[in-house]
XYZ file of C-alpha atoms in Angstrom:
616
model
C -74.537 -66.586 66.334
C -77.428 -68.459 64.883
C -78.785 -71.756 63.804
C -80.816 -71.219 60.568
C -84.357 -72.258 60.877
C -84.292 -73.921 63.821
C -86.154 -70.837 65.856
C -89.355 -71.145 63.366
C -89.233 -74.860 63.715
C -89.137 -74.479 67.692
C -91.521 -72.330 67.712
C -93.690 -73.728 65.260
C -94.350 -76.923 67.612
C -94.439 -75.650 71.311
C -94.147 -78.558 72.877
C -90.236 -78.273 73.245
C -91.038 -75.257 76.497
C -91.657 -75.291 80.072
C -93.675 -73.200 82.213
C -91.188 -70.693 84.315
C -92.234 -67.935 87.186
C -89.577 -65.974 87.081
C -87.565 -64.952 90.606
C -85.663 -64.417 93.334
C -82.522 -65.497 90.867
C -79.808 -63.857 88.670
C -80.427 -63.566 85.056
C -77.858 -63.777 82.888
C -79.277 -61.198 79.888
C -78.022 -61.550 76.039
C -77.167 -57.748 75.790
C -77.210 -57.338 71.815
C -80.687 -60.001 71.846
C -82.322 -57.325 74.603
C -81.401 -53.849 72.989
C -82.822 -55.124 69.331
C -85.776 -56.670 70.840
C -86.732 -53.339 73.324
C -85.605 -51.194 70.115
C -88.462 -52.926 67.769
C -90.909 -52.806 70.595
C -90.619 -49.435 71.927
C -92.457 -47.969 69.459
C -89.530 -46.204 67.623
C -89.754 -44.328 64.611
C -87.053 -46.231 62.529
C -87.981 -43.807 59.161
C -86.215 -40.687 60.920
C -83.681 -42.225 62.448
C -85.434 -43.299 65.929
C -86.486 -41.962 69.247
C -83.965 -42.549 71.955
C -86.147 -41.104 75.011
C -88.852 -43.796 73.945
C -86.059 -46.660 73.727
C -84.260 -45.670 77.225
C -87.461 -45.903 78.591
C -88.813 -49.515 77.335
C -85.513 -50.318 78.523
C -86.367 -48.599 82.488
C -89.405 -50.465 82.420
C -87.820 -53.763 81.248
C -85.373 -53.715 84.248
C -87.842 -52.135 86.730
C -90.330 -55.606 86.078
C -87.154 -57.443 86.871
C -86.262 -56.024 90.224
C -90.065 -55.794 91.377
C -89.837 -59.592 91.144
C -85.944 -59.849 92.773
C -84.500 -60.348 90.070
C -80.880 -59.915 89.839
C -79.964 -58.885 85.891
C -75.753 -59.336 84.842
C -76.211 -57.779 81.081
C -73.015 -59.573 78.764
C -72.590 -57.771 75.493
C -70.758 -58.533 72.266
C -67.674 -57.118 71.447
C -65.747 -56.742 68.395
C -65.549 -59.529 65.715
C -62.112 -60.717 67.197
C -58.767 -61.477 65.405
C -60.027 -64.399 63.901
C -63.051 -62.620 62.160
C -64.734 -65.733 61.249
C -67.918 -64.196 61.117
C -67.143 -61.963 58.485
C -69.238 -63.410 55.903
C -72.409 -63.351 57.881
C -71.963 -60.130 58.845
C -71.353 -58.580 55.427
C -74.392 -60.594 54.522
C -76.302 -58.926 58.119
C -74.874 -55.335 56.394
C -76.991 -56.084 52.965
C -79.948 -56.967 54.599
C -79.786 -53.623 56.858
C -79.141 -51.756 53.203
C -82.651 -53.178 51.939
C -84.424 -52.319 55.246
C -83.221 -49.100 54.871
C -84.040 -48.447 50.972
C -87.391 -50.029 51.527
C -87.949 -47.219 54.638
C -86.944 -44.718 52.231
C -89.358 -45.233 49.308
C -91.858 -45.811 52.432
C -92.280 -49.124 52.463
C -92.885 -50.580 56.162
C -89.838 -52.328 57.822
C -87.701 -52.172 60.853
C -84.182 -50.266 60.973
C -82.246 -50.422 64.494
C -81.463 -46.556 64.268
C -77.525 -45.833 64.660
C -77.359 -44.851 68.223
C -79.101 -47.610 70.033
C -76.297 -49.541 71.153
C -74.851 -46.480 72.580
C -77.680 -45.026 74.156
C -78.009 -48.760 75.576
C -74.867 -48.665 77.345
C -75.657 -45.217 78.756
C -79.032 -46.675 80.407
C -77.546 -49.979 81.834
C -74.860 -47.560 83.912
C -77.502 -44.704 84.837
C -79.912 -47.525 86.162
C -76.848 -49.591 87.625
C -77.488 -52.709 85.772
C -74.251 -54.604 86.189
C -72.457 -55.355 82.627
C -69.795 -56.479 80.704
C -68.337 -56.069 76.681
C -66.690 -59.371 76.060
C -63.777 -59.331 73.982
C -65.281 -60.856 70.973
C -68.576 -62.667 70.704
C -70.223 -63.117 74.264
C -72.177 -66.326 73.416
C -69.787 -68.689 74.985
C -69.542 -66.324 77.939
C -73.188 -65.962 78.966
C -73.413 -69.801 78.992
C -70.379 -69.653 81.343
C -71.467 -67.347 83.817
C -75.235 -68.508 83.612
C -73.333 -72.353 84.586
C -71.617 -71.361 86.874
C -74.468 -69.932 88.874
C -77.085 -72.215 87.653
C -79.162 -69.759 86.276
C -81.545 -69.256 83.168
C -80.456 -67.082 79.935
C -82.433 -64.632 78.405
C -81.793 -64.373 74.730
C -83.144 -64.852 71.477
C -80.821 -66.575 69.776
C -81.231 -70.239 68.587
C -77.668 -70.884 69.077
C -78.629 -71.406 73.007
C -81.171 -73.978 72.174
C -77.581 -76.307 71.626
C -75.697 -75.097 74.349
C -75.778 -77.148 77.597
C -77.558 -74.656 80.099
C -77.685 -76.327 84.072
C -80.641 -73.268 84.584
C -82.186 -73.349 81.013
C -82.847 -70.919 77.999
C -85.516 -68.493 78.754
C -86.084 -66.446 74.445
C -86.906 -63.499 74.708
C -90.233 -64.278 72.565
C -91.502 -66.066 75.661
C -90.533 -63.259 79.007
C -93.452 -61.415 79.676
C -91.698 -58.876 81.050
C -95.026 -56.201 80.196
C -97.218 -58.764 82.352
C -95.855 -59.054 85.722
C -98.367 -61.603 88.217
C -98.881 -60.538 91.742
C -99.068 -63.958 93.945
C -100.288 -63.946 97.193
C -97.764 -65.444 100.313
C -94.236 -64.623 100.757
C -92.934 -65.430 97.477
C -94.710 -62.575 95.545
C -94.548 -61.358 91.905
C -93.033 -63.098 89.101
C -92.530 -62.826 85.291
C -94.243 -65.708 83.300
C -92.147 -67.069 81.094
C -91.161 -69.909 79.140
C -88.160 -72.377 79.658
C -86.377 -74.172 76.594
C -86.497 -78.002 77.361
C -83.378 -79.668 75.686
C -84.644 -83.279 77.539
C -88.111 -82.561 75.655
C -86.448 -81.513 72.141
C -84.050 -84.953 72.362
C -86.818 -87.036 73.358
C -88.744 -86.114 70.288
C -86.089 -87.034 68.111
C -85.839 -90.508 69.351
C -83.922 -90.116 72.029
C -81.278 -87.749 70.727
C -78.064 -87.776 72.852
C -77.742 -83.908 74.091
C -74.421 -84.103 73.548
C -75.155 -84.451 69.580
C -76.355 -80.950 69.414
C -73.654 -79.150 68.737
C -72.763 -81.235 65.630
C -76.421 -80.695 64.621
C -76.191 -76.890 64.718
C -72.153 -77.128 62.595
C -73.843 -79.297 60.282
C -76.926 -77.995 59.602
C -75.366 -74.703 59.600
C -75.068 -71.606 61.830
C -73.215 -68.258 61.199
C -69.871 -69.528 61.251
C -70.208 -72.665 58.798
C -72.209 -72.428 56.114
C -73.952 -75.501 54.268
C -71.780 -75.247 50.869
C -69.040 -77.685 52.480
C -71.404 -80.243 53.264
C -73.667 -80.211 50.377
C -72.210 -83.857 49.326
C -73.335 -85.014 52.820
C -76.978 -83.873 52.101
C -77.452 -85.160 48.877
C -76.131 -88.917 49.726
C -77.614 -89.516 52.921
C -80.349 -91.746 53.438
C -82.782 -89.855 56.240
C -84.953 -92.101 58.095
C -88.276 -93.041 56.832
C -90.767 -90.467 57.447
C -88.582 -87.701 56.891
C -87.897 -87.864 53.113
C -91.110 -86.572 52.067
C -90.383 -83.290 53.300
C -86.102 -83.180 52.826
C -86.492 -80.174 50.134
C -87.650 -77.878 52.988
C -85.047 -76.282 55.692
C -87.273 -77.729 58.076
C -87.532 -81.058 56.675
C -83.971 -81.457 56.542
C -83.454 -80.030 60.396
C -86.254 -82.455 61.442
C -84.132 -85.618 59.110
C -80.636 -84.590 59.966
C -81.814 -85.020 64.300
C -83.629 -87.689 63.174
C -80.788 -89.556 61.483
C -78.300 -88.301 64.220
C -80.101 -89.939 67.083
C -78.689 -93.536 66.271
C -75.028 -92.721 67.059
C -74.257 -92.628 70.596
C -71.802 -89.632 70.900
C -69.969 -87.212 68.715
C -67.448 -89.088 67.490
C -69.074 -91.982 66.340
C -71.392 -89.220 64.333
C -68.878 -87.352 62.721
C -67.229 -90.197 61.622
C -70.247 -91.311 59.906
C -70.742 -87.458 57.760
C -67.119 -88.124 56.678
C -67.852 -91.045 55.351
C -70.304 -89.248 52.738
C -67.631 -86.951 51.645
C -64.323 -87.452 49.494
C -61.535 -89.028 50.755
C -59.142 -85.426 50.236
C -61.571 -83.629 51.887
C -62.237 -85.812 55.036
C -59.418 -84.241 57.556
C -60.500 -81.045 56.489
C -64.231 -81.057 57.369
C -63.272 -82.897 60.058
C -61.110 -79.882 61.808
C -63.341 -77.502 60.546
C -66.308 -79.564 62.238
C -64.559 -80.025 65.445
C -63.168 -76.400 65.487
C -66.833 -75.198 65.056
C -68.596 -77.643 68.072
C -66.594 -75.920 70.573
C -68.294 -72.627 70.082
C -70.971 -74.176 71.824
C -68.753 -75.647 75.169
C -69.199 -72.921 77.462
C -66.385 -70.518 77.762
C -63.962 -70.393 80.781
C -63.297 -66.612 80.711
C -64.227 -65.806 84.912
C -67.416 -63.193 84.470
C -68.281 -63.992 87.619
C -65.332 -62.626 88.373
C -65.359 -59.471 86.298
C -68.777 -58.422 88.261
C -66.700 -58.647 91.693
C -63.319 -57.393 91.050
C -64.079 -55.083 87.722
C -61.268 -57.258 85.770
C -61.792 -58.724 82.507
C -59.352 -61.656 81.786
C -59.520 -64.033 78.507
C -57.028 -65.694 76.453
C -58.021 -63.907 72.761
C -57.489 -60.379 74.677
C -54.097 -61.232 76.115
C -53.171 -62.660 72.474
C -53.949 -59.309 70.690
C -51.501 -57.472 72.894
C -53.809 -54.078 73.408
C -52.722 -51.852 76.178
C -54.263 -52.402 79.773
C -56.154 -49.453 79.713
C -57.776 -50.124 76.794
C -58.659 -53.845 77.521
C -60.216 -52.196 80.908
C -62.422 -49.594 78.610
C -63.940 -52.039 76.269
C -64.639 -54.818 79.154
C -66.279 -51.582 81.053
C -68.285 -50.618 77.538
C -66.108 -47.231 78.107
C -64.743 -47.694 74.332
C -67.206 -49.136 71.272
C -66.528 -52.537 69.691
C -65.717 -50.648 66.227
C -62.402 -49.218 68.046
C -61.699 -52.906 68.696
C -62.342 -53.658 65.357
C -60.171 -50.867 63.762
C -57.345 -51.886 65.776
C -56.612 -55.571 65.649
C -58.067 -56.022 62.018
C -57.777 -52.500 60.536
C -61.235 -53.296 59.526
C -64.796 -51.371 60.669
C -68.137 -51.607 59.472
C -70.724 -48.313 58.760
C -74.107 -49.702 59.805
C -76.789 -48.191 57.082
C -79.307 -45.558 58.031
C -82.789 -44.436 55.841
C -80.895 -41.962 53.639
C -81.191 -40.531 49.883
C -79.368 -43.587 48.641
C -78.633 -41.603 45.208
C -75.846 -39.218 47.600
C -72.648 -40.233 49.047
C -73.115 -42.533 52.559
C -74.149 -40.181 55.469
C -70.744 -41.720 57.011
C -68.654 -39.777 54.428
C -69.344 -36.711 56.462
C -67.756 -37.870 59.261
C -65.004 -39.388 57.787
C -62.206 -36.789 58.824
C -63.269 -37.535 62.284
C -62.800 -41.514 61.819
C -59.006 -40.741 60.220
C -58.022 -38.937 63.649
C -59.718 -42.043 65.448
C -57.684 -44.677 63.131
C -54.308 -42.226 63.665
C -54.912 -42.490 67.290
C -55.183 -46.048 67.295
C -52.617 -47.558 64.611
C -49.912 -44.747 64.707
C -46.403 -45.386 64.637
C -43.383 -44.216 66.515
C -41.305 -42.248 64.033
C -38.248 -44.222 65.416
C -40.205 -47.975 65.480
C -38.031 -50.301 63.436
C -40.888 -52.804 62.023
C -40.836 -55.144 58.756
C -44.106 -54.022 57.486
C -43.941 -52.122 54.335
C -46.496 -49.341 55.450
C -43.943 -48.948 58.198
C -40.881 -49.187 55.883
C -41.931 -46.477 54.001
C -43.507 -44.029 56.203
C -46.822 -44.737 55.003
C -49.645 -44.183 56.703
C -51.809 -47.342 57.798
C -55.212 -47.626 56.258
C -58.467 -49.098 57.494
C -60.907 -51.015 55.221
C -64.206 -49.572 56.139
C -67.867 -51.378 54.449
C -69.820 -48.937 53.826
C -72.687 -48.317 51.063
C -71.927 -47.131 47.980
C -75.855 -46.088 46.980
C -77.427 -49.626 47.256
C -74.685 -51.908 47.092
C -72.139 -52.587 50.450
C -68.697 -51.962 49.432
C -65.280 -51.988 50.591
C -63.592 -48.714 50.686
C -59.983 -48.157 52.150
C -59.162 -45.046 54.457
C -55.917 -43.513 55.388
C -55.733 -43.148 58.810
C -54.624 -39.429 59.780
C -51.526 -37.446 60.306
C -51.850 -36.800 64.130
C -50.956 -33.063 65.220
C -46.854 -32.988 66.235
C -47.406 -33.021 69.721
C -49.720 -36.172 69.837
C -46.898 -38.034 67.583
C -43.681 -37.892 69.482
C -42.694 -41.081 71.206
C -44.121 -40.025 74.856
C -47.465 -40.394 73.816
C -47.979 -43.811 72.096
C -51.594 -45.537 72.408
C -50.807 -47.307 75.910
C -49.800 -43.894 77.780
C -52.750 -41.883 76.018
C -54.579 -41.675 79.430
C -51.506 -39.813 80.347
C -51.351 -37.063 77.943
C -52.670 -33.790 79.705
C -56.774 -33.289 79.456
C -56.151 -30.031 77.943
C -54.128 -31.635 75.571
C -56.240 -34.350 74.820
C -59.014 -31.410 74.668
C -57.366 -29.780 72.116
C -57.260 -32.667 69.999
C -60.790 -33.505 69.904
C -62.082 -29.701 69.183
C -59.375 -29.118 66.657
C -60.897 -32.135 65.163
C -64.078 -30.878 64.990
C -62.858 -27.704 64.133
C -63.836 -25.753 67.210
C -62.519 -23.791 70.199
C -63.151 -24.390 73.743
C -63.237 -20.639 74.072
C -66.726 -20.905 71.695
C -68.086 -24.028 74.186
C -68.028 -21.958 77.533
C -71.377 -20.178 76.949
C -72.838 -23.639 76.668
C -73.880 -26.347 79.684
C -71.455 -28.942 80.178
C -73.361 -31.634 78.858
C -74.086 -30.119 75.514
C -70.617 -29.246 74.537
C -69.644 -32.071 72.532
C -73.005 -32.248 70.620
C -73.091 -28.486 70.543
C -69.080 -29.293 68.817
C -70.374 -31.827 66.943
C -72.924 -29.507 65.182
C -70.459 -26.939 64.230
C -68.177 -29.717 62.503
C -71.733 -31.050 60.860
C -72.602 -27.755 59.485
C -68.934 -26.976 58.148
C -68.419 -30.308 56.979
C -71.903 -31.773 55.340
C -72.266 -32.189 51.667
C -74.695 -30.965 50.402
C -74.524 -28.029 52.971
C -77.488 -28.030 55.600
C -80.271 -25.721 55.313
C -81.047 -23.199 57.648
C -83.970 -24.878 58.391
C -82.702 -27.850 59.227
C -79.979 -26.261 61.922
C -83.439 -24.760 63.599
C -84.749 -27.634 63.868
C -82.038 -29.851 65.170
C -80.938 -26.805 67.703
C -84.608 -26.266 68.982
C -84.454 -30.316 69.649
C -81.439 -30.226 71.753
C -83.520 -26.891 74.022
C -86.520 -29.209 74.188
C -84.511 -31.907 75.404
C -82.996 -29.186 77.876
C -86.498 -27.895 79.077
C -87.559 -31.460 79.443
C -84.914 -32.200 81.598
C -84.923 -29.425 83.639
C -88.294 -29.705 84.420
C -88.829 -33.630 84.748
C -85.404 -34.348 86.443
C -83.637 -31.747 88.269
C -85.123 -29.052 90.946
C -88.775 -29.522 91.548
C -88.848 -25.681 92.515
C -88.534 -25.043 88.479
C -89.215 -21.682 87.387
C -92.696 -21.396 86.729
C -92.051 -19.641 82.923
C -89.938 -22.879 82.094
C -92.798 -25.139 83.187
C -95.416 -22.870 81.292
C -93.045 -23.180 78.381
C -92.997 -27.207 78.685
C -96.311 -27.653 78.829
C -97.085 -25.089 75.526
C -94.228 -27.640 73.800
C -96.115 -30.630 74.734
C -99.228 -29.558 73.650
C -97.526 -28.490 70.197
C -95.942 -31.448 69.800
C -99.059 -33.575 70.009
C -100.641 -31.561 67.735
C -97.756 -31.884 65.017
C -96.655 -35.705 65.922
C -99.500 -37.170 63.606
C -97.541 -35.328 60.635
C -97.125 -38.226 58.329
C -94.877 -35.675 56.065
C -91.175 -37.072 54.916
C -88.510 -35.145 53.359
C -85.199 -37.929 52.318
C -82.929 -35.114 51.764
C -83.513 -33.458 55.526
C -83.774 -36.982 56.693
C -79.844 -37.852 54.939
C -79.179 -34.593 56.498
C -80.107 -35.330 60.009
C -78.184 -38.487 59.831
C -75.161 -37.076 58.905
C -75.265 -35.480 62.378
C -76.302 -38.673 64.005
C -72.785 -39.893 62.269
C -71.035 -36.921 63.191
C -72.426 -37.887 67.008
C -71.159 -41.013 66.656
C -67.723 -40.661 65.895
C -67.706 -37.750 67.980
C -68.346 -39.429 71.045
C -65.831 -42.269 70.230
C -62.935 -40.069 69.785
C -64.393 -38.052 73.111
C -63.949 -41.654 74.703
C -60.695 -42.707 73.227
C -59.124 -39.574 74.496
C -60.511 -40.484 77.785
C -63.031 -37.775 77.834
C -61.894 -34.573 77.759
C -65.697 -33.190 77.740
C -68.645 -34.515 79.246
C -70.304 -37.484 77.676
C -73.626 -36.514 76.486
C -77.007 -38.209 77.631
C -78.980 -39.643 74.415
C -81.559 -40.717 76.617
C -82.650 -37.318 77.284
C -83.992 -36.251 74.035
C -80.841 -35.382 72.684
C -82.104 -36.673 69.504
C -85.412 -37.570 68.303
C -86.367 -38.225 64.739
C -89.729 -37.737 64.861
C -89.483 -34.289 66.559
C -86.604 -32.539 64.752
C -88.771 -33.472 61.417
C -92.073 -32.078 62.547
C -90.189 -29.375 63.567
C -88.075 -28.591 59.938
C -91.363 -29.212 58.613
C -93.016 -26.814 60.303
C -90.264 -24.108 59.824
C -90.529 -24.787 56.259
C -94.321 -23.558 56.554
C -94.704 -21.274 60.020
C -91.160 -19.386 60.918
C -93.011 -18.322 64.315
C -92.454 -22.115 65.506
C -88.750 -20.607 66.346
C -90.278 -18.874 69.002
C -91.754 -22.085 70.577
C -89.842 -21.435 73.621
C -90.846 -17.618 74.293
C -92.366 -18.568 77.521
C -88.859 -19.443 79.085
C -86.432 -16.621 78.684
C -83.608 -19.390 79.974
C -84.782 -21.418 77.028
C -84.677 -18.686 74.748
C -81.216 -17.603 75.463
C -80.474 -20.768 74.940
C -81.570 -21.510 71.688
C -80.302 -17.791 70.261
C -76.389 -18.672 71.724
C -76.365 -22.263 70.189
C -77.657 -20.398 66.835
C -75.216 -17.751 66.880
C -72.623 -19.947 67.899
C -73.033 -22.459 65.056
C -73.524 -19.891 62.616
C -70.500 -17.987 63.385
């Protein structure tokens, strides 16, 4: 969530924190709060479409701090935006912002972009380095304050909306974890992370002795990103603030400082709200009132059993068992084995295409992958040829369709898909959504490479762990529009070998060949060399995220159908933006660069099977 402008006015004083050593506890970690804020710091290159090595690794260190000091991390992550979608409106808003960001990156302006993958590659890091997690249901606000209750223990976040809720082991932002600056101490109780400790007692006390239990009609009031201020705009401009907060009421933080102010002579709640309504017309009253009341419990922590989740691997809440979504799939999103946006698609036919920096001029980079998101939406909202059902796309045999926002060149719009026809033998009545774990993998194989327009006869050449991206690029170069250059498939295939030889070499058998470690080290020194190119080309850059969408949707159809191939690792340079442009841009200029690899004849015959492969 998020309580505007009452971060800057926090941290514009200071004298609301308390001095924490962080350790020997559990930390109960904001997931969405810690992926943006290691994204922005990890030194990512957010113009071509980031560097996932650089982020998994900010996000190794991060965790590697925390269990030098016995720490023990529990990671809770959004999940979709829940049947209710009340936050629609913020996030559409959210989706504009990103569309700027990502316009201004274009045209070269400075800015920050989270690049598409991050969440993803995210996920894939928590389970490698077995950080214990969770995907709630819907927003996971409510349950981080539960959990972190319930075992007394701080929250790490950065989101204001913490500052109101009523923590027994405090809020710890993000802002304040030094996480980079780990102190040795001498004795038995060793290292620690500084950091610094919300005080709600402090933030009351300022505010004349502010009953904590007002908060939460301070954040509904003032507004957060469920409630906006338009409903309560008669409120402001009637009441009287007390003296010494007038002179600044135009500002947001005038008004924060006059609404606490002017809430801290009512003993409770109710007493307060009855005084707003008061200011408002007599029609509207019940109205605000509900809506008010409604909106305060999004700050009562939630009773949803994490604590239980981490020891028994089940995930039970009330909005889940009301949407009626088979086990198996409940069990997937809880286990961050299926994205939020499948979620999304299937209890409000309704998904949003985050932005990335593209030639806004052409069609969304999304629109490539499109066919791919139709098989995804069949999958999910198909019907039983023999269902009796009252709704008219049922009546008639139509197929469902999903309202997707996407970008229409600089403007977010709402465009409605059809969801595909399935293939016959994924539409008879044995296979519906909640038995789709028991269709046969080569079935369920078949489904995802017809998709993409390949067969597994073509993928056998190729490691395990490349197939689906290897898939991915043949539906990318088939599919794209305008069609890729040759260049640009050079570039992106003599990535994925890098990230091959890297791996080999860094991770596996430390009795490497000694041509595949020569070869390494004559990439490394080329890329340093060629990674202070400052040299941007939009239309390769729109191309290259038209694979990253391809990627995407790849690997969530891969995971809805249980995965029939091998999940890819985009921690280990599967993709990174900076290299696969030095690397078109040197094609463009020095052809030879294809032979980068010549040392390695592994590498080589790598890199000439994916090319003949794709091409054919």
């Amino acid at each position: 969530m998020g309580i505007q402008g009452l971060t800057g006015f926090v941290e514009e004083r200071g004298a609301f924190f308390t001095e924490l050593r962080v350790r020997d506890t559990k930390l109960v970690i904001d997931g969405s709060s810690l992926y943006h804020q290691l994204c922005f710091a990890s030194a990512a290159d957010f113009r071509r479409g980031g560097d996932y090595s650089l982020f998994a690794a900010a996000v190794g260190d991060f965790f590697s701090s925390l269990r030098a000091c016995r720490v023990a991390p529990f990671v809770v992550l959004d999940g979709g935006r829940g049947a209710e979608d009340r936050k629609l409106p913020t996030l559409r808003g959210r989706a504009a912002e990103r569309l700027r960001a990502a316009h201004g990156l274009s045209r070269g302006e400075g800015g920050c972009l989270v690049p598409l993958l991050t969440r993803e590659a995210f996920v894939q890091a928590l389970g490698r380095l077995g950080v214990p997690f969770v995907q709630c249901f819907a927003e996971a606000d409510r349950e981080i304050a539960g959990l972190a209750n319930c075992w007394g223990c701080p929250v790490l976040s950065l989101d204001s909306d913490f500052f109101v809720f009523d923590l027994a082991g405090g809020y710890c932002p993000l802002s304040h974890f030094q996480w980079r600056s780990v102190c040795g101490a001498e004795g038995p109780q060793g290292c620690y992370v500084p950091a610094r400790c919300f005080s709600a007692e402090k933030f009351c006390w300022h505010f004349g002795h502010l009953n904590k239990s007002l908060l939460p009609l301070f954040a509904v009031i003032h507004g957060n990103d469920y409630i906006g201020l338009a409903a309560l705009e008669v409120f402001f401009s009637k009441v009287r603030f007390p003296r010494g907060c007038a002179a600044a009421k135009g500002g947001r933080h005038g008004r924060l400082q006059g609404l606490l102010s002017w809430l801290s002579q009512f003993a409770g709640p109710a007493e307060a709200l009855d005084n707003v309504l008061q200011y408002l017309r007599k029609h509207q009253r019940e109205e605000v009132r509900e809506l008010l009341c409604t909106s305060m419990e999004d700050y009562t922590p939630s009773d949803v059993n994490l604590e239980d989740f981490f020891r028994t691997g089940k995930y039970e809440c009330e909005a889940a068992r009301k949407a009626d979504l088979p086990r198996w799939v409940l069990d997937a999103l809880a286990k961050g084995k299926l994205a939020p946006f499948v979620s999304d698609a299937l209890i409000l036919r309704s998904t949003f295409l985050h932005v990335q920096v593209e030639n806004m001029q052409r069609l969304s980079a999304h629109s490539t992958a499109l066919p791919i998101r139709q098989v995804i939406y069949g999958l999910l909202l198909k019907v039983s040829p023999n269902t009796d059902a009252a709704s008219p796309s049922k009546q008639t045999n139509e197929l469902p369709r999903v309202c997707e926002f996407d970008r229409l060149q600089k403007t977010l719009k709402k465009i409605f898909v059809q969801a595909a026809s399935l293939p016959t033998e994924f539409c008879d009545d044995h296979f519906p959504l909640d038995k789709l774990t028991e269709v046969p993998v080569l079935h369920r194989q078949m489904l995802l490479l017809e998709t993409l327009g390949v067969k597994m006869s073509f993928l056998e050449s190729v490691p395990s762990h490349l197939q689906l991206p290897v898939a991915v690029t043949c539906y990318w170069v088939c599919c794209s529009e305008p069609k890729i250059k040759l260049h640009q498939l050079k570039a992106l295939l003599l990535m994925i070998v890098s990230g091959e030889l890297h791996r080999i070499t860094n991770e596996l058998d430390p009795t490497v060949a000694e041509d595949d470690s020569t070869a390494y080290n004559e990439f490394l020194k080329w890329k340093e060399k060629k990674s202070r190119s400052k040299d941007f080309d939009l239309d390769a850059a729109h191309s290259f995220c038209q694979w990253q969408c391809c990627l995407q949707m790849g690997l969530y159809l891969n995971q809805l159908l249980c995965t029939p191939l091998s999940e890819p690792d985009l921690s280990s340079r599967l993709y990174s933006g900076t290299l696969v442009h030095s690397l078109y841009q040197e094609l463009k200029s020095t052809p030879s660069v294809e032979n980068l690899f010549s040392s390695s004849p592994k590498m080589t015959h790598l890199y000439q099977v994916l090319l003949n492969m794709v091409e054919s």
